[in-house]
Amino acid sequence: MLRRTIDSLLAQTYSNIEIVVVDDNGVGTPNQLNTEAVLKPYAQNSTVKYICHDVNKNGAAARNTGVKASSGAYICFLDDDDIYHPTKVERQVEMMETLDETYGMVYCSNEVYRGDKKVSEAHVYKSGYVFGDILKCSIQISTPSMLVRREAYDSIGGFDESFRRHQDLEFLVRLTNRYKAQAMDFIGFRIYITNRNSARSFEQMYQWREHYLNKMMPYIQQLPKKEQKNILIYQRLSAAFQLVKDKRFKEYILQCAKIKPGYRFFVSWYRNIMYFVKNILGISH
């Protein structure tokens, strides 16, 4: 998968790029040795730089390491199982250079694959100040979709390395609290569905989600009271969703009953039931 990812970057029509591969497995681990072997064919390519953490840290630390090792005016992020389409960087750089410094990033649409089968597309549409939309999860901006102005990244201190999950969402909240975003509705990259970063249990998911909410509370409190309540309900129902994945249905119902529901409860309930029907029972609707 990593080779496919790197090749998609080397195929960019915008040639003035640096590719920094950050290995967060830890030196000497089987996964690290495998990554090193995959990267050997690129050893003589000055565009590709390989950095390995001594020990496993987390995705936030890996992203910060990569940025520190780069020198470009703009920053993109890509996981090792996804790919960019050839014109992604060029089109986003061209757009960014038409925008003033109140814009911290541009972002684009994507397609989603499971194996070799395309299962969906995610289109972006909203530009300007999207801070409230990010907190309310009314729009989705995935990290690979972004091209970020380095000055904007530096001004917010990069990624918060206390996060083992939700670090991308946390980063977006702080970035859009200061800067505008420009949507670009073209398919710029492809996401492959995997379960590598899924929580091991509801308890772990709940811990990660509560850490996110605690850190984000000063930002959430900038919104009207009703929206604050809806955000907390939505986030906690999303954590409870892990119980459906774990087939712990009775506990899921009990957990939902603890949450004071509003409109978002019914939206989330429907989504969870549809996930159960499609992915666990294997029934299309």
PDB file of C-alpha atoms in Angstrom:
ATOM      1  CA  MET A   1       0.000   0.000   0.000  1.00  0.00           C
ATOM      2  CA  LEU A   2       2.792   2.428   0.869  1.00  0.00           C
ATOM      3  CA  ARG A   3       4.415   2.005  -2.541  1.00  0.00           C
ATOM      4  CA  ARG A   4       1.087   2.781  -4.225  1.00  0.00           C
ATOM      5  CA  THR A   5       0.792   5.909  -2.092  1.00  0.00           C
ATOM      6  CA  ILE A   6       4.293   7.171  -2.846  1.00  0.00           C
ATOM      7  CA  ASP A   7       3.910   6.490  -6.548  1.00  0.00           C
ATOM      8  CA  SER A   8       0.747   8.609  -6.589  1.00  0.00           C
ATOM      9  CA  LEU A   9       2.760  11.491  -5.142  1.00  0.00           C
ATOM     10  CA  LEU A  10       5.614  11.089  -7.588  1.00  0.00           C
ATOM     11  CA  ALA A  11       3.007  11.184 -10.385  1.00  0.00           C
ATOM     12  CA  GLN A  12       1.791  14.656  -9.418  1.00  0.00           C
ATOM     13  CA  THR A  13       1.662  17.186 -12.246  1.00  0.00           C
ATOM     14  CA  TYR A  14       3.014  19.737  -9.763  1.00  0.00           C
ATOM     15  CA  SER A  15       6.656  18.696  -9.569  1.00  0.00           C
ATOM     16  CA  ASN A  16       8.056  21.049  -6.922  1.00  0.00           C
ATOM     17  CA  ILE A  17       7.220  18.778  -3.981  1.00  0.00           C
ATOM     18  CA  GLU A  18       8.904  17.051  -1.047  1.00  0.00           C
ATOM     19  CA  ILE A  19       7.693  13.637   0.087  1.00  0.00           C
ATOM     20  CA  VAL A  20       8.417  13.004   3.758  1.00  0.00           C
ATOM     21  CA  VAL A  21       7.581   9.475   4.928  1.00  0.00           C
ATOM     22  CA  VAL A  22       7.339   9.312   8.714  1.00  0.00           C
ATOM     23  CA  ASP A  23       7.503   5.807  10.190  1.00  0.00           C
ATOM     24  CA  ASP A  24       5.849   5.751  13.627  1.00  0.00           C
ATOM     25  CA  ASN A  25       6.294   2.027  14.243  1.00  0.00           C
ATOM     26  CA  GLY A  26       9.494   2.360  16.258  1.00  0.00           C
ATOM     27  CA  VAL A  27      13.023   1.380  15.238  1.00  0.00           C
ATOM     28  CA  GLY A  28      13.584  -2.343  14.833  1.00  0.00           C
ATOM     29  CA  THR A  29       9.956  -3.427  14.962  1.00  0.00           C
ATOM     30  CA  PRO A  30       8.704  -5.822  12.249  1.00  0.00           C
ATOM     31  CA  ASN A  31       6.519  -3.107  10.697  1.00  0.00           C
ATOM     32  CA  GLN A  32       9.401  -0.647  10.658  1.00  0.00           C
ATOM     33  CA  LEU A  33      11.713  -3.141   8.963  1.00  0.00           C
ATOM     34  CA  ASN A  34       9.008  -3.851   6.392  1.00  0.00           C
ATOM     35  CA  THR A  35       8.543  -0.127   5.710  1.00  0.00           C
ATOM     36  CA  GLU A  36      12.285   0.294   5.286  1.00  0.00           C
ATOM     37  CA  ALA A  37      12.319  -2.545   2.753  1.00  0.00           C
ATOM     38  CA  VAL A  38       9.403  -1.041   0.792  1.00  0.00           C
ATOM     39  CA  LEU A  39      11.255   2.281   0.592  1.00  0.00           C
ATOM     40  CA  LYS A  40      14.554   0.874  -0.712  1.00  0.00           C
ATOM     41  CA  PRO A  41      13.639   1.441  -4.392  1.00  0.00           C
ATOM     42  CA  TYR A  42      13.278   5.171  -3.599  1.00  0.00           C
ATOM     43  CA  ALA A  43      16.620   5.502  -1.806  1.00  0.00           C
ATOM     44  CA  GLN A  44      18.221   7.418  -4.692  1.00  0.00           C
ATOM     45  CA  ASN A  45      15.223   9.690  -5.226  1.00  0.00           C
ATOM     46  CA  SER A  46      15.994  13.027  -3.579  1.00  0.00           C
ATOM     47  CA  THR A  47      12.279  13.880  -3.513  1.00  0.00           C
ATOM     48  CA  VAL A  48      11.589  11.125  -0.968  1.00  0.00           C
ATOM     49  CA  LYS A  49      12.817  11.461   2.623  1.00  0.00           C
ATOM     50  CA  TYR A  50      12.402   8.685   5.208  1.00  0.00           C
ATOM     51  CA  ILE A  51      12.237   9.444   8.944  1.00  0.00           C
ATOM     52  CA  CYS A  52      11.670   6.831  11.644  1.00  0.00           C
ATOM     53  CA  HIS A  53      10.590   7.543  15.212  1.00  0.00           C
ATOM     54  CA  ASP A  54      12.654   5.705  17.813  1.00  0.00           C
ATOM     55  CA  VAL A  55       9.438   4.511  19.453  1.00  0.00           C
ATOM     56  CA  ASN A  56       5.772   4.571  18.514  1.00  0.00           C
ATOM     57  CA  LYS A  57       4.239   7.934  19.393  1.00  0.00           C
ATOM     58  CA  ASN A  58       0.998   8.677  17.541  1.00  0.00           C
ATOM     59  CA  GLY A  59      -0.402  10.078  14.307  1.00  0.00           C
ATOM     60  CA  ALA A  60      -0.258  13.663  15.563  1.00  0.00           C
ATOM     61  CA  ALA A  61       3.439  13.348  16.374  1.00  0.00           C
ATOM     62  CA  ALA A  62       4.109  11.751  12.978  1.00  0.00           C
ATOM     63  CA  ARG A  63       2.443  14.642  11.161  1.00  0.00           C
ATOM     64  CA  ASN A  64       4.407  17.214  13.170  1.00  0.00           C
ATOM     65  CA  THR A  65       7.661  15.370  12.478  1.00  0.00           C
ATOM     66  CA  GLY A  66       6.913  15.384   8.767  1.00  0.00           C
ATOM     67  CA  VAL A  67       6.155  19.088   8.687  1.00  0.00           C
ATOM     68  CA  LYS A  68       9.323  19.954  10.627  1.00  0.00           C
ATOM     69  CA  ALA A  69      11.368  18.005   8.084  1.00  0.00           C
ATOM     70  CA  SER A  70       9.815  19.879   5.146  1.00  0.00           C
ATOM     71  CA  SER A  71      10.452  23.349   3.778  1.00  0.00           C
ATOM     72  CA  GLY A  72       7.548  24.122   1.454  1.00  0.00           C
ATOM     73  CA  ALA A  73       5.148  27.039   1.721  1.00  0.00           C
ATOM     74  CA  TYR A  74       2.209  24.614   1.632  1.00  0.00           C
ATOM     75  CA  ILE A  75       1.616  21.347   3.442  1.00  0.00           C
ATOM     76  CA  CYS A  76      -0.418  18.271   2.501  1.00  0.00           C
ATOM     77  CA  PHE A  77      -1.054  15.083   4.462  1.00  0.00           C
ATOM     78  CA  LEU A  78      -1.628  11.568   3.155  1.00  0.00           C
ATOM     79  CA  ASP A  79      -1.991   8.251   4.967  1.00  0.00           C
ATOM     80  CA  ASP A  80      -0.033   5.288   3.670  1.00  0.00           C
ATOM     81  CA  ASP A  81      -3.062   3.414   2.341  1.00  0.00           C
ATOM     82  CA  ASP A  82      -4.590   6.264   0.293  1.00  0.00           C
ATOM     83  CA  ILE A  83      -3.599   7.964  -2.972  1.00  0.00           C
ATOM     84  CA  TYR A  84      -3.685  11.374  -4.611  1.00  0.00           C
ATOM     85  CA  HIS A  85      -4.971  11.838  -8.140  1.00  0.00           C
ATOM     86  CA  PRO A  86      -2.338  13.394 -10.450  1.00  0.00           C
ATOM     87  CA  THR A  87      -3.550  17.017 -10.495  1.00  0.00           C
ATOM     88  CA  LYS A  88      -4.487  17.293  -6.798  1.00  0.00           C
ATOM     89  CA  VAL A  89      -1.536  19.350  -5.591  1.00  0.00           C
ATOM     90  CA  GLU A  90      -1.273  21.525  -8.712  1.00  0.00           C
ATOM     91  CA  ARG A  91      -4.933  22.552  -8.625  1.00  0.00           C
ATOM     92  CA  GLN A  92      -4.834  23.316  -4.927  1.00  0.00           C
ATOM     93  CA  VAL A  93      -1.636  25.362  -5.144  1.00  0.00           C
ATOM     94  CA  GLU A  94      -3.119  27.378  -8.013  1.00  0.00           C
ATOM     95  CA  MET A  95      -6.234  28.082  -5.942  1.00  0.00           C
ATOM     96  CA  MET A  96      -4.309  28.963  -2.789  1.00  0.00           C
ATOM     97  CA  GLU A  97      -2.216  31.488  -4.670  1.00  0.00           C
ATOM     98  CA  THR A  98      -5.376  33.388  -5.643  1.00  0.00           C
ATOM     99  CA  LEU A  99      -6.478  33.692  -1.984  1.00  0.00           C
ATOM    100  CA  ASP A 100      -5.384  36.178   0.652  1.00  0.00           C
ATOM    101  CA  GLU A 101      -3.830  35.248   3.983  1.00  0.00           C
ATOM    102  CA  THR A 102      -7.179  35.032   5.768  1.00  0.00           C
ATOM    103  CA  TYR A 103      -7.444  31.600   4.115  1.00  0.00           C
ATOM    104  CA  GLY A 104      -5.469  28.924   5.936  1.00  0.00           C
ATOM    105  CA  MET A 105      -6.333  26.019   3.681  1.00  0.00           C
ATOM    106  CA  VAL A 106      -8.117  24.687   0.634  1.00  0.00           C
ATOM    107  CA  TYR A 107      -9.794  21.276   0.538  1.00  0.00           C
ATOM    108  CA  CYS A 108     -11.234  18.999  -2.121  1.00  0.00           C
ATOM    109  CA  SER A 109     -13.644  16.124  -2.750  1.00  0.00           C
ATOM    110  CA  ASN A 110     -12.716  12.448  -2.780  1.00  0.00           C
ATOM    111  CA  GLU A 111     -13.791   8.951  -3.740  1.00  0.00           C
ATOM    112  CA  VAL A 112     -13.953   5.990  -1.364  1.00  0.00           C
ATOM    113  CA  TYR A 113     -12.916   2.438  -2.236  1.00  0.00           C
ATOM    114  CA  ARG A 114     -13.216  -0.875  -0.455  1.00  0.00           C
ATOM    115  CA  GLY A 115     -10.579  -3.006  -2.111  1.00  0.00           C
ATOM    116  CA  ASP A 116     -10.979  -2.524  -5.872  1.00  0.00           C
ATOM    117  CA  LYS A 117     -14.617  -1.432  -5.630  1.00  0.00           C
ATOM    118  CA  LYS A 118     -15.695   2.188  -5.526  1.00  0.00           C
ATOM    119  CA  VAL A 119     -18.358   2.580  -2.843  1.00  0.00           C
ATOM    120  CA  SER A 120     -18.989   6.330  -2.649  1.00  0.00           C
ATOM    121  CA  GLU A 121     -17.864   9.883  -3.251  1.00  0.00           C
ATOM    122  CA  ALA A 122     -17.662  12.729  -0.735  1.00  0.00           C
ATOM    123  CA  HIS A 123     -18.179  16.195  -2.207  1.00  0.00           C
ATOM    124  CA  VAL A 124     -17.201  19.449  -0.533  1.00  0.00           C
ATOM    125  CA  TYR A 125     -19.088  22.687  -0.930  1.00  0.00           C
ATOM    126  CA  LYS A 126     -18.689  25.168   1.925  1.00  0.00           C
ATOM    127  CA  SER A 127     -16.109  27.978   1.946  1.00  0.00           C
ATOM    128  CA  GLY A 128     -15.279  30.815   4.304  1.00  0.00           C
ATOM    129  CA  TYR A 129     -15.425  30.512   8.062  1.00  0.00           C
ATOM    130  CA  VAL A 130     -16.444  26.895   8.705  1.00  0.00           C
ATOM    131  CA  PHE A 131     -15.435  26.717  12.385  1.00  0.00           C
ATOM    132  CA  GLY A 132     -18.971  26.087  13.668  1.00  0.00           C
ATOM    133  CA  ASP A 133     -19.631  23.526  10.933  1.00  0.00           C
ATOM    134  CA  ILE A 134     -16.518  21.565  11.925  1.00  0.00           C
ATOM    135  CA  LEU A 135     -17.496  21.495  15.598  1.00  0.00           C
ATOM    136  CA  LYS A 136     -21.045  20.419  14.757  1.00  0.00           C
ATOM    137  CA  CYS A 137     -19.765  17.843  12.219  1.00  0.00           C
ATOM    138  CA  SER A 138     -22.231  19.287   9.706  1.00  0.00           C
ATOM    139  CA  ILE A 139     -19.428  19.186   7.128  1.00  0.00           C
ATOM    140  CA  GLN A 140     -16.590  16.677   6.866  1.00  0.00           C
ATOM    141  CA  ILE A 141     -13.045  17.701   5.947  1.00  0.00           C
ATOM    142  CA  SER A 142     -10.631  14.775   5.863  1.00  0.00           C
ATOM    143  CA  THR A 143      -6.937  15.446   6.331  1.00  0.00           C
ATOM    144  CA  PRO A 144      -5.855  14.171   2.874  1.00  0.00           C
ATOM    145  CA  SER A 145      -8.243  16.670   1.281  1.00  0.00           C
ATOM    146  CA  MET A 146      -6.335  19.657   2.626  1.00  0.00           C
ATOM    147  CA  LEU A 147      -3.544  21.862   1.420  1.00  0.00           C
ATOM    148  CA  VAL A 148      -2.556  24.080   4.358  1.00  0.00           C
ATOM    149  CA  ARG A 149      -0.620  27.323   4.361  1.00  0.00           C
ATOM    150  CA  ARG A 150       2.540  26.755   6.422  1.00  0.00           C
ATOM    151  CA  GLU A 151       2.145  30.056   8.255  1.00  0.00           C
ATOM    152  CA  ALA A 152      -1.319  28.959   9.356  1.00  0.00           C
ATOM    153  CA  TYR A 153      -0.026  25.580  10.537  1.00  0.00           C
ATOM    154  CA  ASP A 154       2.773  27.242  12.501  1.00  0.00           C
ATOM    155  CA  SER A 155       0.484  29.847  14.042  1.00  0.00           C
ATOM    156  CA  ILE A 156      -1.640  27.207  15.782  1.00  0.00           C
ATOM    157  CA  GLY A 157       1.301  25.035  16.822  1.00  0.00           C
ATOM    158  CA  GLY A 158       0.616  22.083  14.546  1.00  0.00           C
ATOM    159  CA  PHE A 159      -1.103  18.943  15.828  1.00  0.00           C
ATOM    160  CA  ASP A 160      -1.772  18.300  19.515  1.00  0.00           C
ATOM    161  CA  GLU A 161       0.334  15.250  20.353  1.00  0.00           C
ATOM    162  CA  SER A 162      -1.787  14.356  23.384  1.00  0.00           C
ATOM    163  CA  PHE A 163      -4.331  12.880  20.926  1.00  0.00           C
ATOM    164  CA  ARG A 164      -4.195   9.235  19.873  1.00  0.00           C
ATOM    165  CA  ARG A 165      -7.488   9.607  17.997  1.00  0.00           C
ATOM    166  CA  HIS A 166      -9.445  12.595  16.626  1.00  0.00           C
ATOM    167  CA  GLN A 167      -6.201  14.565  16.200  1.00  0.00           C
ATOM    168  CA  ASP A 168      -7.236  15.611  12.702  1.00  0.00           C
ATOM    169  CA  LEU A 169     -10.589  16.962  13.861  1.00  0.00           C
ATOM    170  CA  GLU A 170      -8.961  18.781  16.764  1.00  0.00           C
ATOM    171  CA  PHE A 171      -6.441  20.355  14.385  1.00  0.00           C
ATOM    172  CA  LEU A 172      -9.244  21.473  12.065  1.00  0.00           C
ATOM    173  CA  VAL A 173     -11.180  23.110  14.899  1.00  0.00           C
ATOM    174  CA  ARG A 174      -8.197  25.242  15.883  1.00  0.00           C
ATOM    175  CA  LEU A 175      -7.261  26.028  12.276  1.00  0.00           C
ATOM    176  CA  THR A 176     -10.758  27.111  11.230  1.00  0.00           C
ATOM    177  CA  ASN A 177     -11.155  29.128  14.416  1.00  0.00           C
ATOM    178  CA  ARG A 178      -8.525  31.481  12.981  1.00  0.00           C
ATOM    179  CA  TYR A 179      -8.674  31.023   9.221  1.00  0.00           C
ATOM    180  CA  LYS A 180     -11.118  30.605   6.367  1.00  0.00           C
ATOM    181  CA  ALA A 181     -11.231  27.495   4.176  1.00  0.00           C
ATOM    182  CA  GLN A 182     -11.860  27.259   0.433  1.00  0.00           C
ATOM    183  CA  ALA A 183     -13.790  24.262  -0.910  1.00  0.00           C
ATOM    184  CA  MET A 184     -12.813  22.815  -4.307  1.00  0.00           C
ATOM    185  CA  ASP A 185     -15.312  20.316  -5.639  1.00  0.00           C
ATOM    186  CA  PHE A 186     -13.112  18.021  -7.692  1.00  0.00           C
ATOM    187  CA  ILE A 187     -12.091  14.435  -6.889  1.00  0.00           C
ATOM    188  CA  GLY A 188      -8.535  14.922  -5.713  1.00  0.00           C
ATOM    189  CA  PHE A 189      -7.786  11.721  -3.857  1.00  0.00           C
ATOM    190  CA  ARG A 190      -8.955   8.230  -3.046  1.00  0.00           C
ATOM    191  CA  ILE A 191      -9.519   6.774   0.413  1.00  0.00           C
ATOM    192  CA  TYR A 192      -9.325   3.021   0.922  1.00  0.00           C
ATOM    193  CA  ILE A 193     -11.494   1.700   3.752  1.00  0.00           C
ATOM    194  CA  THR A 194      -9.506  -0.251   6.335  1.00  0.00           C
ATOM    195  CA  ASN A 195     -10.010  -0.995  10.014  1.00  0.00           C
ATOM    196  CA  ARG A 196      -6.423  -0.445  11.093  1.00  0.00           C
ATOM    197  CA  ASN A 197      -7.180   2.544  13.318  1.00  0.00           C
ATOM    198  CA  SER A 198     -10.480   1.382  14.750  1.00  0.00           C
ATOM    199  CA  ALA A 199     -10.932   1.473  18.495  1.00  0.00           C
ATOM    200  CA  ARG A 200     -10.468  -1.875  20.194  1.00  0.00           C
ATOM    201  CA  SER A 201     -13.540  -1.346  22.376  1.00  0.00           C
ATOM    202  CA  PHE A 202     -16.291   1.074  23.339  1.00  0.00           C
ATOM    203  CA  GLU A 203     -14.340   1.901  26.502  1.00  0.00           C
ATOM    204  CA  GLN A 204     -11.350   2.994  24.459  1.00  0.00           C
ATOM    205  CA  MET A 205     -13.503   4.951  22.023  1.00  0.00           C
ATOM    206  CA  TYR A 206     -15.302   6.680  24.911  1.00  0.00           C
ATOM    207  CA  GLN A 207     -11.974   7.651  26.490  1.00  0.00           C
ATOM    208  CA  TRP A 208     -10.696   9.101  23.228  1.00  0.00           C
ATOM    209  CA  ARG A 209     -13.956  10.997  22.602  1.00  0.00           C
ATOM    210  CA  GLU A 210     -14.041  12.470  26.121  1.00  0.00           C
ATOM    211  CA  HIS A 211     -10.448  13.648  25.720  1.00  0.00           C
ATOM    212  CA  TYR A 212     -11.462  15.408  22.508  1.00  0.00           C
ATOM    213  CA  LEU A 213     -14.498  17.039  24.178  1.00  0.00           C
ATOM    214  CA  ASN A 214     -12.486  18.196  27.180  1.00  0.00           C
ATOM    215  CA  LYS A 215      -9.881  19.824  24.950  1.00  0.00           C
ATOM    216  CA  MET A 216     -12.504  21.360  22.679  1.00  0.00           C
ATOM    217  CA  MET A 217     -14.781  22.714  25.394  1.00  0.00           C
ATOM    218  CA  PRO A 218     -13.412  26.297  25.204  1.00  0.00           C
ATOM    219  CA  TYR A 219     -14.249  26.279  21.474  1.00  0.00           C
ATOM    220  CA  ILE A 220     -17.625  24.578  21.899  1.00  0.00           C
ATOM    221  CA  GLN A 221     -18.581  27.228  24.458  1.00  0.00           C
ATOM    222  CA  GLN A 222     -18.200  29.915  21.785  1.00  0.00           C
ATOM    223  CA  LEU A 223     -21.398  28.597  20.176  1.00  0.00           C
ATOM    224  CA  PRO A 224     -25.031  29.084  21.291  1.00  0.00           C
ATOM    225  CA  LYS A 225     -26.200  26.874  24.184  1.00  0.00           C
ATOM    226  CA  LYS A 226     -28.458  24.727  22.009  1.00  0.00           C
ATOM    227  CA  GLU A 227     -25.638  23.996  19.575  1.00  0.00           C
ATOM    228  CA  GLN A 228     -23.313  23.156  22.471  1.00  0.00           C
ATOM    229  CA  LYS A 229     -25.825  20.583  23.726  1.00  0.00           C
ATOM    230  CA  ASN A 230     -26.263  19.072  20.276  1.00  0.00           C
ATOM    231  CA  ILE A 231     -22.490  18.719  19.831  1.00  0.00           C
ATOM    232  CA  LEU A 232     -22.143  16.837  23.131  1.00  0.00           C
ATOM    233  CA  ILE A 233     -25.087  14.556  22.285  1.00  0.00           C
ATOM    234  CA  TYR A 234     -23.751  13.820  18.808  1.00  0.00           C
ATOM    235  CA  GLN A 235     -20.204  13.091  19.988  1.00  0.00           C
ATOM    236  CA  ARG A 236     -21.322  10.771  22.775  1.00  0.00           C
ATOM    237  CA  LEU A 237     -23.741   8.919  20.520  1.00  0.00           C
ATOM    238  CA  SER A 238     -20.924   8.507  18.031  1.00  0.00           C
ATOM    239  CA  ALA A 239     -18.802   6.929  20.762  1.00  0.00           C
ATOM    240  CA  ALA A 240     -21.712   4.625  21.657  1.00  0.00           C
ATOM    241  CA  PHE A 241     -21.747   3.561  17.997  1.00  0.00           C
ATOM    242  CA  GLN A 242     -18.700   1.417  18.812  1.00  0.00           C
ATOM    243  CA  LEU A 243     -21.022  -0.838  20.833  1.00  0.00           C
ATOM    244  CA  VAL A 244     -22.957  -1.598  17.638  1.00  0.00           C
ATOM    245  CA  LYS A 245     -19.697  -2.522  15.908  1.00  0.00           C
ATOM    246  CA  ASP A 246     -18.869  -4.764  18.869  1.00  0.00           C
ATOM    247  CA  LYS A 247     -22.378  -6.362  18.675  1.00  0.00           C
ATOM    248  CA  ARG A 248     -23.058  -5.251  22.241  1.00  0.00           C
ATOM    249  CA  PHE A 249     -26.607  -4.163  21.368  1.00  0.00           C
ATOM    250  CA  LYS A 250     -28.167  -4.170  24.844  1.00  0.00           C
ATOM    251  CA  GLU A 251     -25.345  -1.997  26.162  1.00  0.00           C
ATOM    252  CA  TYR A 252     -25.776   0.299  23.177  1.00  0.00           C
ATOM    253  CA  ILE A 253     -29.446   0.871  24.003  1.00  0.00           C
ATOM    254  CA  LEU A 254     -28.612   1.488  27.672  1.00  0.00           C
ATOM    255  CA  GLN A 255     -25.841   3.921  26.754  1.00  0.00           C
ATOM    256  CA  CYS A 256     -28.151   5.856  24.440  1.00  0.00           C
ATOM    257  CA  ALA A 257     -30.733   6.060  27.218  1.00  0.00           C
ATOM    258  CA  LYS A 258     -28.194   7.893  29.399  1.00  0.00           C
ATOM    259  CA  ILE A 259     -27.862  10.646  26.824  1.00  0.00           C
ATOM    260  CA  LYS A 260     -30.536  13.352  26.753  1.00  0.00           C
ATOM    261  CA  PRO A 261     -31.662  13.107  23.142  1.00  0.00           C
ATOM    262  CA  GLY A 262     -32.535  15.833  20.694  1.00  0.00           C
ATOM    263  CA  TYR A 263     -32.895  15.926  16.935  1.00  0.00           C
ATOM    264  CA  ARG A 264     -29.354  14.655  16.442  1.00  0.00           C
ATOM    265  CA  PHE A 265     -30.240  11.554  18.439  1.00  0.00           C
ATOM    266  CA  PHE A 266     -32.627  10.389  15.745  1.00  0.00           C
ATOM    267  CA  VAL A 267     -30.143  11.150  12.967  1.00  0.00           C
ATOM    268  CA  SER A 268     -27.420   9.195  14.724  1.00  0.00           C
ATOM    269  CA  TRP A 269     -29.800   6.368  15.647  1.00  0.00           C
ATOM    270  CA  TYR A 270     -30.777   5.941  11.997  1.00  0.00           C
ATOM    271  CA  ARG A 271     -27.134   5.938  10.892  1.00  0.00           C
ATOM    272  CA  ASN A 272     -26.216   3.320  13.498  1.00  0.00           C
ATOM    273  CA  ILE A 273     -29.116   1.048  12.566  1.00  0.00           C
ATOM    274  CA  MET A 274     -28.254   1.308   8.860  1.00  0.00           C
ATOM    275  CA  TYR A 275     -24.651   0.397   9.655  1.00  0.00           C
ATOM    276  CA  PHE A 276     -25.893  -2.649  11.574  1.00  0.00           C
ATOM    277  CA  VAL A 277     -28.186  -3.731   8.741  1.00  0.00           C
ATOM    278  CA  LYS A 278     -25.633  -3.266   5.961  1.00  0.00           C
ATOM    279  CA  ASN A 279     -22.316  -4.225   7.537  1.00  0.00           C
ATOM    280  CA  ILE A 280     -23.268  -6.753  10.208  1.00  0.00           C
ATOM    281  CA  LEU A 281     -26.350  -8.416   8.787  1.00  0.00           C
ATOM    282  CA  GLY A 282     -25.117  -7.846   5.231  1.00  0.00           C
ATOM    283  CA  ILE A 283     -28.499  -6.581   3.985  1.00  0.00           C
ATOM    284  CA  SER A 284     -28.654  -3.757   1.427  1.00  0.00           C
ATOM    285  CA  HIS A 285     -31.363  -1.143   1.686  1.00  0.00           C
TER     286      HIS A 285
END
